[in-house]
Coordinates of C-alpha atoms and ligand atoms in Angstrom, one line a residue:
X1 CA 0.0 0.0 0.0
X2 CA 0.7 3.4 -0.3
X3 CA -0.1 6.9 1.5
X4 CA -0.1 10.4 0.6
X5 CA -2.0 13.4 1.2
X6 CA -3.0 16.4 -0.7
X7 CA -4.3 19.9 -0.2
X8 CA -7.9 21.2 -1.3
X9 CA -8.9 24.4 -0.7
X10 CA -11.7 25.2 2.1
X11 CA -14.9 27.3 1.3
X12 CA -13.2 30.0 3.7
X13 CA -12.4 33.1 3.0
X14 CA -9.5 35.5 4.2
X15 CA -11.6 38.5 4.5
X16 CA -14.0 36.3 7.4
X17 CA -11.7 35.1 9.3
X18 CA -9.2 36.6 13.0
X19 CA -5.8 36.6 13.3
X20 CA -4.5 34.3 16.7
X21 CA -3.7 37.2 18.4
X22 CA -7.9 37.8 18.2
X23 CA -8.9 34.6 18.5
X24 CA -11.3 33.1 21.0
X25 CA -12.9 30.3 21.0
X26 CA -15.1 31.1 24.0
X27 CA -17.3 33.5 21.5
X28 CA -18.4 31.4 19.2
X29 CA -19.4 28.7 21.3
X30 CA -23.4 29.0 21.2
X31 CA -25.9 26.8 20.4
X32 CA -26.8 28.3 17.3
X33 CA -23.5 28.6 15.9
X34 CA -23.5 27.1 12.2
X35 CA -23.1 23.7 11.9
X36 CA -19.3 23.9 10.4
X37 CA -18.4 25.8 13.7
X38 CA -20.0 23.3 15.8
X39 CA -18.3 20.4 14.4
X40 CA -15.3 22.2 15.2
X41 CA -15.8 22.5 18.5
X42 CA -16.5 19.2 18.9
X43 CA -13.2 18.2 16.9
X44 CA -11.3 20.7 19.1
X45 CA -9.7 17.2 21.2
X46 CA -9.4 15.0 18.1
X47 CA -6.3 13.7 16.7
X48 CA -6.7 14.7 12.9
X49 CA -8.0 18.2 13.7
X50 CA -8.1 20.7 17.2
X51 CA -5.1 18.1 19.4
X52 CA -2.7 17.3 16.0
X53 CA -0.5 20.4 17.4
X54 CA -1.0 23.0 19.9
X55 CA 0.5 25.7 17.6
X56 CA -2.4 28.3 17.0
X57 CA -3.0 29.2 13.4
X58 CA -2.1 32.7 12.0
X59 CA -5.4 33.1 10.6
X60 CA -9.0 31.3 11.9
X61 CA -11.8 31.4 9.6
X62 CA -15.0 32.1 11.0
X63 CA -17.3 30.0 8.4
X64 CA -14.8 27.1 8.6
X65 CA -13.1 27.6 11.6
X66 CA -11.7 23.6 11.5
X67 CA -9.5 24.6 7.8
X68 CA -5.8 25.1 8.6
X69 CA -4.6 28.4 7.1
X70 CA -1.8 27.3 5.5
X71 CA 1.3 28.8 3.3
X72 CA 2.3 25.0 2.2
X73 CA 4.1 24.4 -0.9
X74 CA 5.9 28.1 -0.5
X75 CA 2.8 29.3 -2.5
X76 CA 0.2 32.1 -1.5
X77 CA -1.7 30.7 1.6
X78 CA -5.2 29.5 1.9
X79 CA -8.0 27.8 4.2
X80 CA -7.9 23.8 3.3
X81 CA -8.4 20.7 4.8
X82 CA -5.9 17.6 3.7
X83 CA -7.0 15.0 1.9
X84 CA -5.3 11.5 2.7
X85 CA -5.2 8.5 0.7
X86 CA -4.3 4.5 1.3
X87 CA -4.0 2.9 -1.9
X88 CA -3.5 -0.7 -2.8
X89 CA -0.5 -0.3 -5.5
X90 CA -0.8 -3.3 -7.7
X91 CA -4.0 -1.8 -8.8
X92 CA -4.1 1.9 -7.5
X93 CA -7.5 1.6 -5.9
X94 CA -8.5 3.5 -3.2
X95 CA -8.7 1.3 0.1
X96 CA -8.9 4.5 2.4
X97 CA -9.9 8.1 2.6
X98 CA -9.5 10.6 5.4
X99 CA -9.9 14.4 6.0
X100 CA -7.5 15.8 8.4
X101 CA -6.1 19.0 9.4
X102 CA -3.6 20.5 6.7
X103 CA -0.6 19.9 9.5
X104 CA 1.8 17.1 9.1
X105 CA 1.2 15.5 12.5
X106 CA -2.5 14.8 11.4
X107 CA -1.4 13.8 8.2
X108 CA 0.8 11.0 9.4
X109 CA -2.1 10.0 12.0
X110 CA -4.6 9.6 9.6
X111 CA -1.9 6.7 8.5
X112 CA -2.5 4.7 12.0
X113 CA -6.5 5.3 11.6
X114 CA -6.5 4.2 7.7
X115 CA -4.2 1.4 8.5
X116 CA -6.3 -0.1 11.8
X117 CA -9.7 0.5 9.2
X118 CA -8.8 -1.2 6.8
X119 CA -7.3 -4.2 9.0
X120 CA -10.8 -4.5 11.1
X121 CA -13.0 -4.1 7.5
X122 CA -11.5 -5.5 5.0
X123 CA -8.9 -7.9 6.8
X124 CA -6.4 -6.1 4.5
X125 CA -2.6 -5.7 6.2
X126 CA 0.1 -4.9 4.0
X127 CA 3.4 -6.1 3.6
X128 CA 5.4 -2.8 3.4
X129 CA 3.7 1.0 3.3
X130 CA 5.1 3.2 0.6
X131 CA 5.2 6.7 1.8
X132 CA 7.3 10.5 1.1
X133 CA 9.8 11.5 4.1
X134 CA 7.1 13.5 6.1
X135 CA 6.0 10.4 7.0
X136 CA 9.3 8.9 7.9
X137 CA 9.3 10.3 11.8
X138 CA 10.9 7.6 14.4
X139 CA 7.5 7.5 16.2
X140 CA 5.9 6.5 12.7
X141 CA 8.5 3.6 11.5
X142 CA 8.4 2.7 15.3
X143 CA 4.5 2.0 15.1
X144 CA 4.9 0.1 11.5
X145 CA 7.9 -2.0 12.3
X146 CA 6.2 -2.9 15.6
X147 CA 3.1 -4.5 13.2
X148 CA 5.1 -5.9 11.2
X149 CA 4.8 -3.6 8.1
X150 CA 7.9 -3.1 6.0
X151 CA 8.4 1.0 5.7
X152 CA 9.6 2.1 2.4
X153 CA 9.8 5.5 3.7
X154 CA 12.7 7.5 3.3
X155 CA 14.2 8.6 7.2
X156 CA 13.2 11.9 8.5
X157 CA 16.4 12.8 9.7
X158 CA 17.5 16.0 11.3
X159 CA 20.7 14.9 12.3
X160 CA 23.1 15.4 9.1
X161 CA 25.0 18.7 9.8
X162 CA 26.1 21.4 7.3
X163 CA 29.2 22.4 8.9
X164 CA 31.1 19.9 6.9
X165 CA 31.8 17.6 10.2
X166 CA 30.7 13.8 10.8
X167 CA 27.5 13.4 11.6
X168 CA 25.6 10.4 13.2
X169 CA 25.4 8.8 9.6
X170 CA 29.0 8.2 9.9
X171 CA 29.3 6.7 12.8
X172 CA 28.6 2.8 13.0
X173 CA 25.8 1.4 15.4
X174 CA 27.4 -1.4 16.9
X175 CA 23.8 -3.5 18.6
X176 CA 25.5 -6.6 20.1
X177 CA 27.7 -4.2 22.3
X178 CA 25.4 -1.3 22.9
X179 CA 27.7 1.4 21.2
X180 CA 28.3 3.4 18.3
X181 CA 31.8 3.1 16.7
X182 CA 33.6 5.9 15.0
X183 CA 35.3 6.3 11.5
X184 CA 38.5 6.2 13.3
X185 CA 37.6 2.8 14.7
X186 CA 36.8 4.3 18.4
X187 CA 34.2 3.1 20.8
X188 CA 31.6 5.4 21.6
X189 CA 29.7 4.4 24.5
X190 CA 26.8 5.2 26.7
X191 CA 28.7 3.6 30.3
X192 CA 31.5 2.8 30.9
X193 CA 31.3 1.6 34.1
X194 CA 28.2 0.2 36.2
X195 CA 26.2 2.8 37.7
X196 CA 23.8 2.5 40.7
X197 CA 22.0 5.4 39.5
X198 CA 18.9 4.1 38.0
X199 CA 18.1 7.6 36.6
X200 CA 21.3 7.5 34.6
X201 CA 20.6 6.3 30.6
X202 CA 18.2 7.5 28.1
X203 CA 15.7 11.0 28.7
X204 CA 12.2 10.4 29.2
X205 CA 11.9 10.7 25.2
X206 CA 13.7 7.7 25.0
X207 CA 16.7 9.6 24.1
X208 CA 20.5 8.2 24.9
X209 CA 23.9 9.7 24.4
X210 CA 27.0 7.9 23.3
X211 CA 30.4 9.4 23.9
X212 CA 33.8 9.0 23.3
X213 CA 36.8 9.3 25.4
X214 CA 38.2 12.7 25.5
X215 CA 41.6 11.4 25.4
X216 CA 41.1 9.1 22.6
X217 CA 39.5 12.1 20.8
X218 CA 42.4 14.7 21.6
X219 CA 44.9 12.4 20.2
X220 CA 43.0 11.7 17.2
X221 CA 44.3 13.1 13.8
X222 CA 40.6 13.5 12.3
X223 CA 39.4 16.0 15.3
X224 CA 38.6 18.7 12.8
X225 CA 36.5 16.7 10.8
X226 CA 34.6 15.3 13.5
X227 CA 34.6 18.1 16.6
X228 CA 36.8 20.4 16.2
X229 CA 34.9 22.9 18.8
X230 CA 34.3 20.3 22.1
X231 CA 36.5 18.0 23.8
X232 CA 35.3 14.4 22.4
X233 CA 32.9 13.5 20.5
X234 CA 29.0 12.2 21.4
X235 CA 26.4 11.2 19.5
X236 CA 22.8 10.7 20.6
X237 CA 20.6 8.0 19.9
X238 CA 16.4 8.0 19.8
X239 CA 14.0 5.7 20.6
X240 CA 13.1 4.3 17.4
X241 CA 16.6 4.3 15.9
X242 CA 15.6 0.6 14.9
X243 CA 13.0 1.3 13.1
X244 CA 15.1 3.9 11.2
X245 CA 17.3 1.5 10.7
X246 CA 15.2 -1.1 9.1
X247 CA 14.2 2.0 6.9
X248 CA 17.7 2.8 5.7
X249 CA 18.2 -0.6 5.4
X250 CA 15.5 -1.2 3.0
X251 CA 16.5 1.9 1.0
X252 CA 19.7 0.4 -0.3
X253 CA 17.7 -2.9 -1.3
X254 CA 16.2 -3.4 -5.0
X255 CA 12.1 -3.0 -4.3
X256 CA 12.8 -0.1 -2.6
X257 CA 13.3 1.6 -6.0
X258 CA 10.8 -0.2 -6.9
X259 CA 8.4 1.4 -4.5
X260 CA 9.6 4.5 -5.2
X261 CA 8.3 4.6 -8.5
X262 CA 4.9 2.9 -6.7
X263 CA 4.6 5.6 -5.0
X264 CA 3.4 8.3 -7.8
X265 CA 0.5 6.4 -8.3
X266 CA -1.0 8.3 -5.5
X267 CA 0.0 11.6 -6.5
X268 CA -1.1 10.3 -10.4
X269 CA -4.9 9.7 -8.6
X270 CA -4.7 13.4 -6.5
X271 CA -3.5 15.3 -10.1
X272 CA -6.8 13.2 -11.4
X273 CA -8.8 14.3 -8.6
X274 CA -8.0 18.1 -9.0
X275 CA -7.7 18.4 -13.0
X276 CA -10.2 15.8 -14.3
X277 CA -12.7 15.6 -11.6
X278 CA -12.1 19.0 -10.6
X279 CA -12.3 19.0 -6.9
X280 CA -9.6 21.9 -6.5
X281 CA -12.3 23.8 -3.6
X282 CA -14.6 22.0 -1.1
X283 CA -18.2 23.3 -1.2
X284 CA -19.1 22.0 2.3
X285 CA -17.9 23.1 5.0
X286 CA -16.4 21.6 8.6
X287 CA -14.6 18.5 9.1
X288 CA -18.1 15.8 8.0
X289 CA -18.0 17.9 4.8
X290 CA -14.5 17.8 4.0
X291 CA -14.8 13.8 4.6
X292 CA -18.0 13.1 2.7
X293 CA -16.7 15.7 0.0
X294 CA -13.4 13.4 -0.3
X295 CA -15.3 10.3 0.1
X296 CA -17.6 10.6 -2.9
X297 CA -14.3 11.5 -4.9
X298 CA -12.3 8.5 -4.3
X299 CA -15.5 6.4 -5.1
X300 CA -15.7 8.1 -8.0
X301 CA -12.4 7.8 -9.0
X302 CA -12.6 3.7 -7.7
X303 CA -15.6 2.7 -10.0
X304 CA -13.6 4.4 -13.0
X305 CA -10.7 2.4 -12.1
X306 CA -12.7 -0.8 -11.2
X307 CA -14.1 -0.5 -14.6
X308 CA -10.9 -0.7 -16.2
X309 CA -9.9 -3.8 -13.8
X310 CA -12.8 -5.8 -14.4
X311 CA -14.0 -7.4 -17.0
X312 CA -17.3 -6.3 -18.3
X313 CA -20.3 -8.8 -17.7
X314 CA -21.1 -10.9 -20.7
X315 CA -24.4 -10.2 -23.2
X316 CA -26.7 -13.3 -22.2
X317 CA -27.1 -14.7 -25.5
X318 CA -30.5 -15.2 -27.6
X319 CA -31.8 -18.6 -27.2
Ligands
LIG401 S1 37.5 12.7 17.3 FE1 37.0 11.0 18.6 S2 35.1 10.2 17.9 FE2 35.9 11.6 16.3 S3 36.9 10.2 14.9 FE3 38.4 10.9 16.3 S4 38.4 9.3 18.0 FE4 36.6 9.1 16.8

């Protein structure tokens, strides 16, 4: 299967809507408030809308107050809602659709709702999950590895550095004895001796830092390549760096290309949604209209493409 998400404009204007520094939800929060505004409100704690982040929007339309006002795509911003596809790849159908937020943390939780859907409707659980880098978050490849799911997602890694030095990539995770080992062949290691501390080890995020001997590193004749501004060298380590792994692992292999190329077929079926169907503005409003807006699409676009897959029922002859 594959995943990807797309924007779609919102029926929400600019010119009707508060800046944050304005907005309160307190105000709007009547009974006869129109029904888009309602369903916000009672989206405000969900996953794919009001609890995906806790950053407030610039700008909070009053018609459509659940669209994200978003600048995405380093284009002019707009009001939209994100619509998310699972697709089967060998035959690009549509197994999924979801309306979400237009923030990447809803994005990438409609994956875990799609995923457990389709598992308890269908009995459908894929082999591997094709997917762009924004889904590639520890947490995410954590959560697929754990069911078993292959990720063909590229690693969304922050930890490459532009200063020309080593960064984690170059240094060699060593499992068997709990340590990362250096270009230079060093040991990089978490203890080195047996502490009664129990609070000593990874951060509460799961976080865990490996270092180097400062002598070993003073003597060494890369320094300046590696830190040529502290002491010895460290490198941390997060809590799903084996599930990253298994990612870069599968990125070197043959189907990973592959999957790669898989992967367009859901952008393909979004270009078809926007140009041929024409779906590039909602017309109803709040987060059910969004969904049953996006739902009705992908049937749409499923029945064309089931047509094409299956063959069309045989004439019964004349006796
Ligand atoms: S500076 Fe230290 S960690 Fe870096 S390559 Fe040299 S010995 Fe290894």
């Amino acid at each position: 299967m594959a995943i990807d998400a797309s924007l779609i404009e919102a029926d929400a204007n600019k010119q009707n809507s508060t800046p944050k520094v304005d907005w309160d939800v307190s105000q709007i929060a009547s009974a006869d408030a129109p029904r888009a505004v309602r369903e916000y409100l009672d989206t405000l704690d969900e996953a794919a809308f009001g609890a995906a982040s806790e950053v407030q929007p610039k700008f909070t339309s009053h018609s459509d107050p659940a669209s994200q006002w978003t600048a995405a795509r380093k284009g002019p911003a707009f009001f939209s809602y994100s619509d998310n596809y699972l697709i089967d790849t060998d035959h690009g159908v549509i197994v999924d659709v979801e309306a979400t937020r237009s923030i990447r943390q809803a994005e990438v939780g409609s994956t875990k709702a799609m995923l457990d859907r389709v598992k308890a409707r269908f009995g459908l659980h894929p082999e591997r999950l094709i997917a762009d880098t924004a889904y590639g978050t520890g947490p995410m490849l954590g959560w697929l590895v754990e069911r078993k799911i292959a990720p063909h997602i590229p690693v969304f890694d922050k930890s490459g550095r532009s200063d020309g030095t080593w960064s984690r990539a170059d240094f060699e995770w060593d499992a068997e004895n709990d340590q990362y080992v250096c270009p230079e062949g060093q040991a990089l290691k978490q203890f080195r001796r047996n502490y009664s501390d129990p609070n000593r080890g990874p951060t509460s995020e799961g976080r865990a830092k490996y270092r180097a001997l400062k002598l070993t590193c003073q003597a060494c004749p890369s320094k300046q390549h590696c830190c040529p501004n502290a002491d010895a060298r460290s490198v941390t380590r997060e809590e799903h760096e084996d599930a990253r792994q298994v990612a870069r692992d599968i990125a070197r292999t043959e189907q990973d290309a592959v999957s790669m190329k898989q992967r367009k077929k859901v952008e393909m079926l979004f270009a078809h949604l926007k140009r041929i169907l024409g779906l590039g503005r909602l017309r109803l409003r709040g987060p059910c209209g969004a969904n049953d807006e996006f739902l009705l699409a992908a049937t749409a676009q499923n029945l064309r493409k089931l047509a094409k897959i299956l063959p069309a029922p045989q004439e019964p002859r004349n006796a």
